[in-house]
Short mmCIF file of C-alpha atoms and ligand atoms in Angstrom, two decimals:
data_model
loop_
_atom_site.label_atom_id
_atom_site.label_comp_id
_atom_site.label_asym_id
_atom_site.label_seq_id
_atom_site.Cartn_x
_atom_site.Cartn_y
_atom_site.Cartn_z
CA MET I 141 -27.49 -14.27 6.26
CA ALA I 142 -24.69 -15.17 8.61
CA THR I 143 -25.61 -17.53 11.38
CA THR I 144 -22.60 -16.81 13.55
CA ALA I 145 -21.90 -13.35 14.91
CA ARG I 146 -18.67 -11.90 13.63
CA ALA I 147 -16.19 -10.31 15.97
CA LYS I 148 -16.38 -6.54 15.60
CA HIS I 149 -13.95 -4.98 13.20
CA TRP I 150 -10.89 -3.43 14.84
CA ALA I 151 -11.70 0.05 13.49
CA ASP I 152 -15.15 -0.03 15.14
CA LEU I 153 -13.71 -1.20 18.47
CA LEU I 154 -11.02 1.44 18.31
CA ALA I 155 -13.50 4.22 17.50
CA GLU I 156 -15.71 3.17 20.43
CA GLU I 157 -12.76 3.28 22.77
CA ILE I 158 -11.58 6.65 21.46
CA ILE I 159 -15.04 8.19 21.83
CA ARG I 160 -15.35 6.78 25.34
CA GLN I 161 -11.97 8.18 26.37
CA ARG I 162 -11.69 11.37 24.37
CA GLY I 163 -15.16 12.63 23.59
CA ARG I 164 -16.99 13.23 20.35
CA SER I 165 -14.79 15.66 18.41
CA HIS I 166 -11.69 14.30 16.71
CA VAL I 167 -8.61 15.04 14.65
CA VAL I 168 -6.89 12.02 13.08
CA ASN I 169 -3.34 12.79 12.05
CA THR I 170 -0.78 11.06 9.85
CA GLY I 171 2.65 12.09 8.61
CA ILE I 172 5.26 10.59 6.32
CA THR I 173 8.64 12.00 5.36
CA PRO I 174 9.03 12.26 1.57
CA SER I 175 12.76 11.54 1.63
CA GLY I 176 12.42 8.69 -0.87
CA GLU I 177 9.72 6.82 -2.70
CA ILE I 178 6.70 6.54 -0.41
CA HIS I 179 6.08 2.80 -0.65
CA ILE I 180 3.35 0.32 0.03
CA GLY I 181 4.70 -0.20 3.58
CA ASN I 182 4.07 3.50 4.35
CA MET I 183 0.58 3.09 2.93
CA ARG I 184 -0.59 1.24 6.01
CA GLU I 185 -0.48 4.47 8.00
CA VAL I 186 -2.86 6.46 5.83
CA VAL I 187 -5.18 3.55 5.06
CA THR I 188 -5.43 2.76 8.79
CA ALA I 189 -6.07 6.43 9.58
CA ASP I 190 -8.67 6.66 6.83
CA ALA I 191 -10.62 3.70 8.23
CA ILE I 192 -10.59 5.23 11.73
CA HIS I 193 -11.64 8.56 10.25
CA ARG I 194 -14.54 6.93 8.36
CA VAL I 195 -15.84 5.27 11.53
CA LEU I 196 -15.39 8.37 13.69
CA LYS I 197 -17.09 10.55 11.11
CA ALA I 198 -20.10 8.26 11.26
CA GLN I 199 -20.16 7.81 15.05
CA ALA I 200 -18.72 10.96 16.62
CA ASP I 201 -19.91 14.55 16.16
CA ALA I 202 -16.95 15.80 14.15
CA CYS I 203 -13.78 14.36 12.72
CA ARG I 204 -10.97 15.93 10.71
CA PHE I 205 -8.28 13.97 8.92
CA LEU I 206 -4.82 15.45 8.39
CA TYR I 207 -1.74 14.40 6.53
CA ILE I 208 1.35 16.42 7.36
CA ALA I 209 4.20 15.85 4.94
CA ASP I 210 7.54 16.23 6.70
CA THR I 211 8.97 18.37 3.94
CA TYR I 212 11.17 20.39 6.33
CA ASP I 213 13.16 17.35 7.53
CA PRO I 214 16.80 17.35 6.48
CA LEU I 215 18.17 14.99 3.84
CA ARG I 216 19.94 12.46 6.09
CA ARG I 217 22.42 11.07 3.60
CA VAL I 218 22.95 10.43 -0.10
CA TYR I 219 20.62 7.48 -0.67
CA PRO I 220 21.63 4.82 -3.19
CA PHE I 221 19.04 6.11 -5.67
CA LEU I 222 20.59 9.60 -5.73
CA ASP I 223 23.42 10.99 -7.79
CA PRO I 224 26.27 11.47 -5.25
CA GLN I 225 27.73 14.40 -7.19
CA GLN I 226 24.47 16.29 -7.15
CA TYR I 227 23.36 15.44 -3.61
CA GLN I 228 26.49 15.36 -1.43
CA ASP I 229 26.24 19.10 -0.81
CA ASN I 230 22.54 18.86 -0.02
CA VAL I 231 22.85 16.50 2.94
CA GLY I 232 21.55 18.33 6.01
CA LYS I 233 19.35 20.76 4.09
CA PRO I 234 15.54 20.61 4.35
CA LEU I 235 13.88 18.40 1.70
CA SER I 236 11.74 21.34 0.59
CA GLU I 237 14.84 23.38 -0.21
CA ILE I 238 16.70 20.80 -2.32
CA PRO I 239 16.36 20.37 -6.11
CA CYS I 240 14.27 17.43 -7.32
CA PRO I 241 16.03 14.43 -8.88
CA CYS I 242 14.10 14.63 -12.18
CA GLN I 243 13.98 18.42 -12.50
CA GLY I 244 10.25 18.16 -13.07
CA HIS I 245 9.12 19.16 -9.56
CA PRO I 246 9.58 22.33 -7.50
CA SER I 247 11.62 20.47 -4.84
CA TYR I 248 13.04 17.14 -3.71
CA ALA I 249 10.16 16.74 -1.23
CA GLU I 250 7.57 17.42 -3.92
CA HIS I 251 9.19 14.86 -6.25
CA PHE I 252 8.28 12.05 -3.84
CA LEU I 253 5.14 13.64 -2.46
CA ALA I 254 3.33 14.25 -5.78
CA PRO I 255 2.99 10.55 -6.83
CA PHE I 256 1.98 9.63 -3.27
CA LEU I 257 -0.81 12.21 -3.25
CA ARG I 258 -2.04 10.89 -6.61
CA SER I 259 -2.11 7.36 -5.16
CA LEU I 260 -4.09 8.62 -2.17
CA GLU I 261 -6.67 10.02 -4.54
CA ARG I 262 -6.99 6.69 -6.33
CA LEU I 263 -7.41 4.96 -2.97
CA GLY I 264 -10.29 7.29 -2.12
CA ILE I 265 -8.32 8.86 0.75
CA ALA I 266 -8.76 12.60 1.09
CA PRO I 267 -7.02 14.09 4.13
CA THR I 268 -6.29 17.79 4.46
CA VAL I 269 -2.67 17.94 3.30
CA HIS I 270 -0.18 20.22 5.02
CA ARG I 271 3.48 20.61 4.17
CA ALA I 272 5.67 21.10 7.23
CA ASP I 273 7.91 23.68 5.51
CA GLN I 274 4.89 25.83 4.71
CA LEU I 275 3.57 25.53 8.26
CA TYR I 276 6.94 26.63 9.66
CA LYS I 277 7.34 29.44 7.14
CA ALA I 278 3.82 30.71 7.88
CA GLY I 279 4.63 30.88 11.59
CA ALA I 280 2.20 28.13 12.63
CA TYR I 281 4.88 26.63 14.88
CA THR I 282 6.27 29.88 16.33
CA GLU I 283 4.44 29.76 19.65
CA THR I 284 5.42 26.13 20.21
CA ILE I 285 9.04 27.02 19.33
CA ILE I 286 9.14 29.74 21.98
CA THR I 287 7.60 27.40 24.55
CA ALA I 288 10.12 24.67 23.72
CA LEU I 289 13.12 27.02 23.84
CA ARG I 290 12.00 28.30 27.25
CA ALA I 291 11.48 24.73 28.47
CA ARG I 292 14.79 23.45 27.10
CA ASP I 293 16.07 22.09 30.43
CA GLN I 294 12.74 20.50 31.26
CA ILE I 295 12.63 18.77 27.84
CA ARG I 296 16.23 17.57 28.26
CA ARG I 297 15.26 16.05 31.61
CA ILE I 298 12.23 14.30 30.06
CA LEU I 299 14.37 12.91 27.23
CA LYS I 300 16.94 11.66 29.76
CA GLU I 301 14.29 10.05 31.95
CA GLU I 302 12.47 8.37 29.09
CA THR I 303 15.37 7.31 26.88
CA GLY I 304 18.08 6.86 29.49
CA ARG I 305 20.43 8.92 27.34
CA GLU I 306 21.85 12.33 28.14
CA THR I 307 21.58 14.97 25.41
CA PRO I 308 24.69 17.15 24.79
CA GLU I 309 25.15 20.22 27.01
CA ASP I 310 24.48 22.56 24.06
CA TRP I 311 21.36 20.68 22.93
CA SER I 312 18.42 22.73 21.71
CA PRO I 313 14.89 21.69 20.73
CA PHE I 314 15.25 24.02 17.72
CA ASN I 315 17.58 23.51 14.76
CA PRO I 316 18.27 26.78 12.90
CA ILE I 317 18.87 26.60 9.16
CA CYS I 318 22.27 28.17 8.51
CA LEU I 319 21.94 31.27 6.35
CA ALA I 320 25.28 30.50 4.67
CA CYS I 321 25.31 26.73 4.05
CA GLY I 322 21.57 25.97 4.24
CA ARG I 323 21.99 23.01 6.60
CA LEU I 324 20.01 22.55 9.79
CA THR I 325 22.12 19.67 11.05
CA HIS I 326 25.29 21.59 11.91
CA THR I 327 23.97 24.64 13.75
CA GLN I 328 24.05 25.37 17.46
CA VAL I 329 21.61 27.68 19.23
CA MET I 330 23.29 30.51 21.18
CA GLY I 331 20.20 32.37 22.37
CA PHE I 332 16.78 33.56 21.30
CA SER I 333 14.41 36.49 21.51
CA ALA I 334 10.74 35.75 22.15
CA THR I 335 9.77 39.32 21.31
CA GLU I 336 11.75 39.47 18.05
CA GLN I 337 10.90 35.82 17.38
CA THR I 338 14.48 35.11 16.32
CA VAL I 339 17.09 32.54 17.24
CA ASP I 340 20.86 33.19 17.40
CA TYR I 341 23.14 30.45 16.14
CA VAL I 342 26.60 29.46 15.09
CA CYS I 343 27.26 26.92 12.37
CA ALA I 344 30.06 24.40 11.86
CA CYS I 345 30.69 26.15 8.53
CA GLY I 346 31.83 29.25 10.45
CA GLN I 347 28.70 31.32 9.95
CA ARG I 348 26.90 32.97 12.87
CA GLY I 349 23.76 35.03 12.84
CA ALA I 350 20.07 35.15 13.72
CA VAL I 351 17.19 33.40 11.96
CA PRO I 352 13.47 34.05 12.29
CA MET I 353 11.49 31.36 14.14
CA ALA I 354 9.08 31.35 11.20
CA GLY I 355 10.94 29.56 8.43
CA GLY I 356 14.41 29.88 9.95
CA GLY I 357 14.60 26.33 11.23
CA LYS I 358 12.59 23.54 12.75
CA LEU I 359 11.97 21.74 16.00
CA THR I 360 13.80 18.49 16.46
CA TRP I 361 11.54 15.47 15.72
CA ARG I 362 10.85 14.49 19.32
CA VAL I 363 9.56 18.01 20.03
CA ASP I 364 8.11 18.69 16.58
CA TRP I 365 5.65 15.81 17.00
CA PRO I 366 4.04 16.99 20.29
CA ALA I 367 4.10 20.59 18.95
CA ARG I 368 2.06 19.36 16.00
CA TRP I 369 -0.44 17.67 18.35
CA LYS I 370 -0.80 20.99 20.16
CA ILE I 371 -1.19 23.09 16.98
CA PHE I 372 -3.82 20.84 15.40
CA GLY I 373 -5.44 19.36 18.51
CA VAL I 374 -4.66 15.84 17.34
CA THR I 375 -6.66 13.16 19.19
CA VAL I 376 -5.80 9.99 17.25
CA GLU I 377 -2.66 9.03 15.37
CA PRO I 378 -1.43 5.79 13.83
CA PHE I 379 2.35 5.44 13.67
CA GLY I 380 4.96 2.77 12.95
CA LYS I 381 5.95 0.52 15.82
CA ASP I 382 9.45 2.07 15.91
CA HIS I 383 7.94 5.21 17.47
CA ALA I 384 5.99 3.07 19.95
CA SER I 385 8.96 1.33 21.57
CA LYS I 386 9.80 2.02 25.21
CA GLY I 387 11.52 5.40 25.38
CA GLY I 388 10.57 5.99 21.75
CA SER I 389 9.25 9.25 20.37
CA TYR I 390 5.65 8.56 21.45
CA ASP I 391 6.74 8.11 25.09
CA THR I 392 8.77 11.33 25.08
CA GLY I 393 6.11 13.11 23.02
CA LEU I 394 3.42 12.19 25.53
CA ARG I 395 5.36 13.73 28.42
CA ILE I 396 6.38 16.83 26.45
CA ALA I 397 2.74 17.27 25.45
CA ARG I 398 1.50 17.03 29.05
CA GLU I 399 4.32 18.78 30.89
CA VAL I 400 5.46 21.41 28.38
CA TYR I 401 2.55 22.10 26.04
CA GLY I 402 -0.22 21.28 28.50
CA ASN I 403 -2.28 19.04 26.27
CA GLU I 404 -3.02 15.36 26.00
CA ALA I 405 -1.16 13.16 23.50
CA PRO I 406 -3.29 11.53 20.80
CA HIS I 407 -4.69 8.06 21.23
CA PRO I 408 -1.86 5.92 19.89
CA VAL I 409 -2.47 3.38 17.13
CA PRO I 410 0.89 1.71 16.59
CA TYR I 411 1.01 -0.49 13.54
CA GLU I 412 3.21 -3.40 12.48
CA TRP I 413 5.22 -3.48 9.28
CA LEU I 414 4.25 -4.75 5.91
CA SER I 415 6.74 -7.23 4.58
CA LEU I 416 7.43 -8.48 1.10
CA ALA I 417 7.37 -12.28 0.80
CA GLY I 418 10.89 -13.64 0.89
CA LYS I 419 12.39 -10.18 1.33
CA GLY I 420 11.51 -9.10 4.87
CA ASP I 421 10.14 -5.85 6.24
CA MET I 422 9.89 -3.17 3.63
CA SER I 423 12.19 -0.24 4.08
CA SER I 424 13.55 2.31 1.66
CA SER I 425 17.07 1.88 2.99
CA LYS I 426 16.94 -1.89 2.44
CA GLY I 427 15.73 -1.33 -1.11
CA ASN I 428 13.08 -4.07 -0.82
CA VAL I 429 10.10 -1.81 -1.31
CA LEU I 430 7.17 -2.23 -3.57
CA SER I 431 5.98 1.13 -4.82
CA ILE I 432 2.35 2.07 -4.33
CA HIS I 433 2.25 2.93 -7.99
CA ALA I 434 3.50 -0.54 -9.06
CA MET I 435 0.99 -2.16 -6.73
CA LEU I 436 -1.92 -0.04 -8.00
CA GLU I 437 -1.04 -1.12 -11.53
CA VAL I 438 -1.93 -4.72 -10.69
CA VAL I 439 -4.39 -4.44 -7.78
CA PRO I 440 -7.60 -2.45 -7.82
CA PRO I 441 -7.37 0.27 -5.15
CA GLU I 442 -10.26 -1.12 -3.12
CA VAL I 443 -8.47 -4.48 -2.91
CA LEU I 444 -5.32 -2.79 -1.67
CA ARG I 445 -7.39 -1.13 1.07
CA TYR I 446 -8.92 -4.49 1.91
CA LEU I 447 -5.49 -6.12 2.11
CA ILE I 448 -4.58 -3.66 4.86
CA LEU I 449 -7.92 -3.27 6.63
CA ARG I 450 -8.79 -6.93 7.13
CA THR I 451 -5.78 -7.24 9.48
CA PRO I 452 -5.65 -5.35 12.81
CA PRO I 453 -2.84 -2.75 12.93
CA GLN I 454 -0.88 -4.66 15.58
CA ARG I 455 -0.46 -7.67 13.32
CA SER I 456 2.10 -7.74 10.53
CA ILE I 457 1.06 -8.22 6.91
CA LYS I 458 3.07 -10.18 4.42
CA ILE I 459 2.56 -9.21 0.79
CA ASP I 460 3.30 -11.78 -1.88
CA PRO I 461 2.54 -10.23 -5.26
CA GLY I 462 2.55 -13.62 -7.01
CA LEU I 463 -0.19 -16.23 -6.56
CA PRO I 464 -1.26 -15.11 -3.05
CA LEU I 465 -2.13 -11.70 -4.46
CA LEU I 466 -4.39 -13.36 -6.99
CA GLN I 467 -6.09 -15.27 -4.16
CA LEU I 468 -6.54 -12.04 -2.22
CA ILE I 469 -8.26 -10.35 -5.13
CA ASP I 470 -10.63 -13.32 -5.38
CA GLU I 471 -11.26 -13.16 -1.65
CA TYR I 472 -12.20 -9.52 -2.08
CA ASP I 473 -14.70 -10.35 -4.81
CA ASP I 474 -16.11 -13.27 -2.81
CA VAL I 475 -16.36 -11.50 0.49
CA GLU I 476 -20.09 -11.06 0.48
CA ALA I 477 -20.86 -14.50 -0.84
CA GLN I 478 -18.72 -16.27 1.71
CA ASN I 479 -19.34 -13.85 4.53
CA ARG I 480 -15.69 -13.18 5.12
CA ASP I 481 -14.79 -9.83 6.61
CA SER I 482 -17.70 -7.85 5.26
CA ARG I 483 -16.97 -4.86 7.52
CA ALA I 484 -13.42 -4.65 6.16
CA LEU I 485 -15.02 -4.79 2.73
CA GLU I 486 -17.32 -1.88 3.60
CA LEU I 487 -14.42 0.16 4.91
CA SER I 488 -12.45 -0.62 1.74
CA ALA I 489 -15.15 0.45 -0.68
CA ILE I 490 -14.46 3.47 -2.85
CA SER I 491 -17.49 5.18 -4.26
CA GLY I 492 -18.19 4.57 -7.94
CA ILE I 493 -16.57 1.13 -8.05
CA SER I 494 -18.81 -1.93 -8.13
CA PRO I 495 -17.65 -5.55 -7.90
CA VAL I 496 -17.38 -7.47 -11.19
CA ARG I 497 -17.98 -10.99 -9.82
CA VAL I 498 -15.56 -12.79 -12.09
CA PRO I 499 -12.82 -14.60 -10.13
CA PHE I 500 -9.52 -12.88 -10.83
CA ARG I 501 -7.88 -16.24 -11.55
CA HIS I 502 -10.43 -16.80 -14.30
CA MET I 503 -9.85 -13.27 -15.60
CA VAL I 504 -6.14 -14.08 -15.83
CA THR I 505 -7.05 -16.98 -18.14
CA VAL I 506 -9.59 -15.03 -20.15
CA VAL I 507 -7.31 -12.07 -20.93
CA GLN I 508 -4.78 -14.48 -22.37
CA VAL I 509 -7.49 -16.02 -24.55
CA ALA I 510 -8.73 -12.57 -25.63
CA GLN I 511 -5.29 -11.07 -26.29
CA GLY I 512 -6.52 -7.53 -26.00
CA ASP I 513 -9.70 -7.96 -28.03
CA ASP I 514 -12.79 -6.73 -26.14
CA ALA I 515 -15.29 -8.77 -28.16
CA THR I 516 -13.32 -11.97 -27.58
CA LEU I 517 -13.08 -11.08 -23.88
CA VAL I 518 -16.85 -10.76 -23.59
CA GLU I 519 -17.47 -13.96 -25.59
CA ALA I 520 -14.96 -15.90 -23.50
CA LEU I 521 -16.60 -14.69 -20.28
CA GLN I 522 -20.09 -15.51 -21.55
CA ARG I 523 -19.00 -18.96 -22.73
CA GLY I 524 -17.58 -19.47 -19.23
CA GLY I 525 -21.06 -18.76 -17.82
CA TYR I 526 -20.47 -15.18 -16.61
CA ARG I 527 -22.99 -12.47 -17.25
CA VAL I 528 -21.47 -9.35 -18.71
CA GLU I 529 -23.29 -6.43 -17.11
CA ASN I 530 -20.59 -4.09 -15.93
CA LEU I 531 -18.47 -3.95 -19.08
CA GLU I 532 -16.39 -0.99 -17.96
CA GLY I 533 -15.64 -2.70 -14.64
CA LEU I 534 -14.70 -5.89 -16.48
CA ARG I 535 -12.41 -3.99 -18.81
CA GLN I 536 -10.65 -2.49 -15.79
CA ARG I 537 -10.26 -5.88 -14.15
CA ALA I 538 -8.95 -7.31 -17.41
CA ALA I 539 -6.32 -4.56 -17.51
CA TYR I 540 -5.26 -5.36 -13.92
CA ALA I 541 -5.06 -9.07 -14.80
CA GLN I 542 -2.96 -8.30 -17.87
CA ARG I 543 -0.50 -6.18 -15.89
CA TRP I 544 -0.35 -8.74 -13.10
CA LEU I 545 0.55 -11.37 -15.68
CA GLU I 546 3.30 -9.19 -17.05
CA THR I 547 4.70 -8.17 -13.67
CA PHE I 548 4.18 -10.84 -11.04
CA ALA I 549 2.61 -14.00 -12.48
CA PRO I 550 4.51 -17.26 -12.07
CA GLU I 551 5.53 -18.77 -15.40
CA GLU I 552 3.07 -21.68 -15.15
CA LEU I 553 0.11 -19.28 -15.34
CA ARG I 554 1.26 -17.64 -18.56
CA PHE I 555 0.22 -19.07 -21.89
CA ARG I 556 -0.56 -18.27 -25.49
CA ILE I 557 -3.06 -20.12 -27.65
CA GLN I 558 -1.06 -21.49 -30.57
CA ALA I 559 -2.49 -20.53 -33.97
CA GLN I 560 -0.90 -23.60 -35.59
CA LEU I 561 -0.78 -27.16 -34.30
CA PRO I 562 2.27 -27.17 -31.98
CA THR I 563 5.10 -29.50 -33.02
CA GLY I 564 5.13 -30.89 -29.48
CA VAL I 565 2.08 -33.07 -30.26
CA ALA I 566 4.46 -35.47 -32.01
CA GLU I 567 5.35 -36.70 -28.49
CA LEU I 568 1.77 -37.65 -27.62
CA THR I 569 1.21 -41.32 -26.72
CA LEU I 570 -1.56 -43.37 -28.27
CA ALA I 571 -3.70 -43.06 -25.12
CA GLN I 572 -3.26 -39.28 -25.11
CA LYS I 573 -4.29 -39.11 -28.77
CA GLN I 574 -7.34 -41.24 -28.04
CA ALA I 575 -8.26 -38.92 -25.15
CA LEU I 576 -8.06 -35.86 -27.43
CA GLN I 577 -10.07 -37.69 -30.10
CA LEU I 578 -12.87 -38.44 -27.59
CA MET I 579 -12.73 -34.92 -26.14
CA GLY I 580 -13.09 -33.48 -29.64
CA GLU I 581 -16.10 -35.68 -30.37
CA ARG I 582 -17.97 -35.08 -27.11
CA LEU I 583 -17.27 -31.43 -26.41
CA ARG I 584 -20.34 -29.24 -26.87
CA ALA I 585 -20.60 -25.46 -26.91
CA GLU I 586 -23.17 -25.31 -24.10
CA MET I 587 -20.99 -27.22 -21.60
CA SER I 588 -19.91 -25.37 -18.47
CA GLY I 589 -16.38 -25.48 -17.11
CA GLU I 590 -17.48 -27.95 -14.45
CA GLU I 591 -19.09 -30.23 -17.08
CA ILE I 592 -15.98 -30.21 -19.26
CA HIS I 593 -13.93 -30.99 -16.15
CA GLN I 594 -16.21 -34.01 -15.52
CA LEU I 595 -15.89 -35.05 -19.17
CA ILE I 596 -12.09 -35.12 -18.87
CA TYR I 597 -12.39 -37.45 -15.86
CA THR I 598 -14.92 -39.73 -17.60
CA ILE I 599 -12.64 -40.07 -20.61
CA LYS I 600 -9.53 -40.86 -18.55
CA ASP I 601 -11.56 -43.56 -16.71
CA GLU I 602 -12.75 -45.08 -20.00
CA LEU I 603 -9.19 -45.17 -21.31
CA GLY I 604 -7.75 -46.30 -17.99
CA THR I 605 -5.12 -43.56 -18.11
CA LYS I 606 -3.88 -41.01 -15.58
CA PRO I 607 -5.58 -37.58 -15.43
CA ASP I 608 -2.39 -35.58 -15.70
CA LEU I 609 -1.56 -37.29 -18.98
CA VAL I 610 -4.89 -36.10 -20.40
CA PHE I 611 -4.30 -32.58 -19.07
CA LYS I 612 -0.83 -32.52 -20.60
CA ALA I 613 -2.23 -33.61 -23.97
CA ILE I 614 -4.84 -30.82 -23.85
CA TYR I 615 -2.21 -28.17 -23.02
CA LEU I 616 0.23 -29.46 -25.61
CA ALA I 617 -2.37 -29.38 -28.38
CA LEU I 618 -3.53 -25.83 -27.59
CA LEU I 619 -0.60 -24.08 -25.89
CA GLY I 620 2.45 -26.03 -26.99
CA LYS I 621 3.45 -26.57 -23.33
CA THR I 622 2.62 -29.13 -20.68
CA GLN I 623 1.06 -26.79 -18.11
CA GLY I 624 -1.87 -24.45 -18.23
CA PRO I 625 -4.90 -23.03 -16.43
CA ARG I 626 -7.55 -25.35 -14.91
CA ALA I 627 -8.50 -27.27 -18.03
CA GLY I 628 -12.32 -27.52 -17.85
CA TRP I 629 -12.80 -23.80 -17.17
CA PHE I 630 -10.11 -22.88 -19.66
CA LEU I 631 -11.73 -24.93 -22.44
CA SER I 632 -15.13 -23.39 -21.61
CA THR I 633 -13.76 -19.95 -22.52
CA LEU I 634 -12.58 -21.04 -25.98
CA ASP I 635 -14.48 -21.26 -29.23
CA THR I 636 -15.74 -24.89 -29.20
CA SER I 637 -15.42 -25.53 -32.93
CA PHE I 638 -11.80 -24.37 -32.81
CA VAL I 639 -11.06 -26.73 -29.90
CA LYS I 640 -12.82 -29.68 -31.61
CA ARG I 641 -10.86 -29.08 -34.80
CA ARG I 642 -7.56 -28.77 -32.95
CA PHE I 643 -8.10 -31.93 -30.89
CA ALA I 644 -8.99 -33.92 -34.04
CA GLU I 645 -5.87 -32.60 -35.74
CA ALA I 646 -3.65 -33.47 -32.78
CA ALA I 647 -5.15 -36.97 -32.53
CA ALA I 648 -4.68 -37.71 -36.25
ZN1 LIG D 714 11.07 15.32 -9.80
ZN1 LIG D 715 26.51 26.80 7.87
#
């Protein structure tokens, strides 16, 4: 048991505050625009929301969790990953109305949304998913559109007061989708009818006409957001710090919510960015993103949750998929033993997944010894002193370790046991040969990694040589290179008679 009291987890503190301020019935909302690959940086929003939802569900009377995909947002420009020929004409059209880049999805929006929703499932995150285009087309926004069009001048004043910038004279909170060119970025509102529920417009392409409020356009982002709060009764929402800046869309949204829609803005949970080590804050436009899919190939989903949840939203997170990632996975497995952030661990748990209790670093060694053979994997783990109870879990971890090795591992952690005596042993000094000779004689199958480690140190003392020379000799004889995994533990995973034979051969 812990002797010191831990500080409460941020999600518990936040939930207490939200219940105190906003009562016992909640709607947690999130929203991401599927204009490009939804990356690991975007993930923070839904993982943060999911943790808050889990706590509120346990402590309040009711809690709903929504994810609204901004499928009705226009394509802003031809991104570097798009074919300019195919997409130039689609700039300004809603993402839901543009063809998908691979031709395998019903729309551009769905192309990026589908893999994200699959990742959510793997992460054990199950919000009610809405697509903005469907909400608009079904008329869910119509009432808020009428209210906004009527309050145009009032909204303009709020925007001016909060942002310090004047909107153009012909500004409208509603952007009609031109019936001729399909763009919602070049239209101008000329009037509207609340009874007909239509909006009159002219477009830069020369077209003029009337569109229905349901499916004929969308509210501009700064009004769309508070309209969404009104429609769904949102009480809590995490969002990127860009929206939280002074005069940002939360500030204007809060006033539009209160003064135009007559409801309270959600409790804000602004979060900091995730950055990629050596590459800065992740952003699709900078091209330095790590895809959720790539990350879930090498990190178990519960560890990815833990990576995000152990840090409060207002602090930035730096992801280094090399060695630090390996340490993080070990920290996750060790959390209970070392009493690290056990609450973050609880909030990261996904049902049906139990810890395997083999350090990931060791797994990285063992999979390279096993080379894809399950029986060898189990033997190597058992020789290393690990009990094999959860074979399926171990197999999964082994697969993660293998993919991590292939994708992110630094060169010094990669190795291959050489079937033949490597030619490099010709360079061994007399002292190194003597060390291998003694190792070969004294090594016993029942020795633990720690004991073999001690043996290496005893032998180097007896020979009066430096430890790294002994380590180099061991690696050269087995791997044909001068670096390798921590020698004692590494040797403990190998077949002892093979190692004894090899060392004798190298010393001869
Ligand atoms: Zn596609
Ligand atoms: Zn047009």
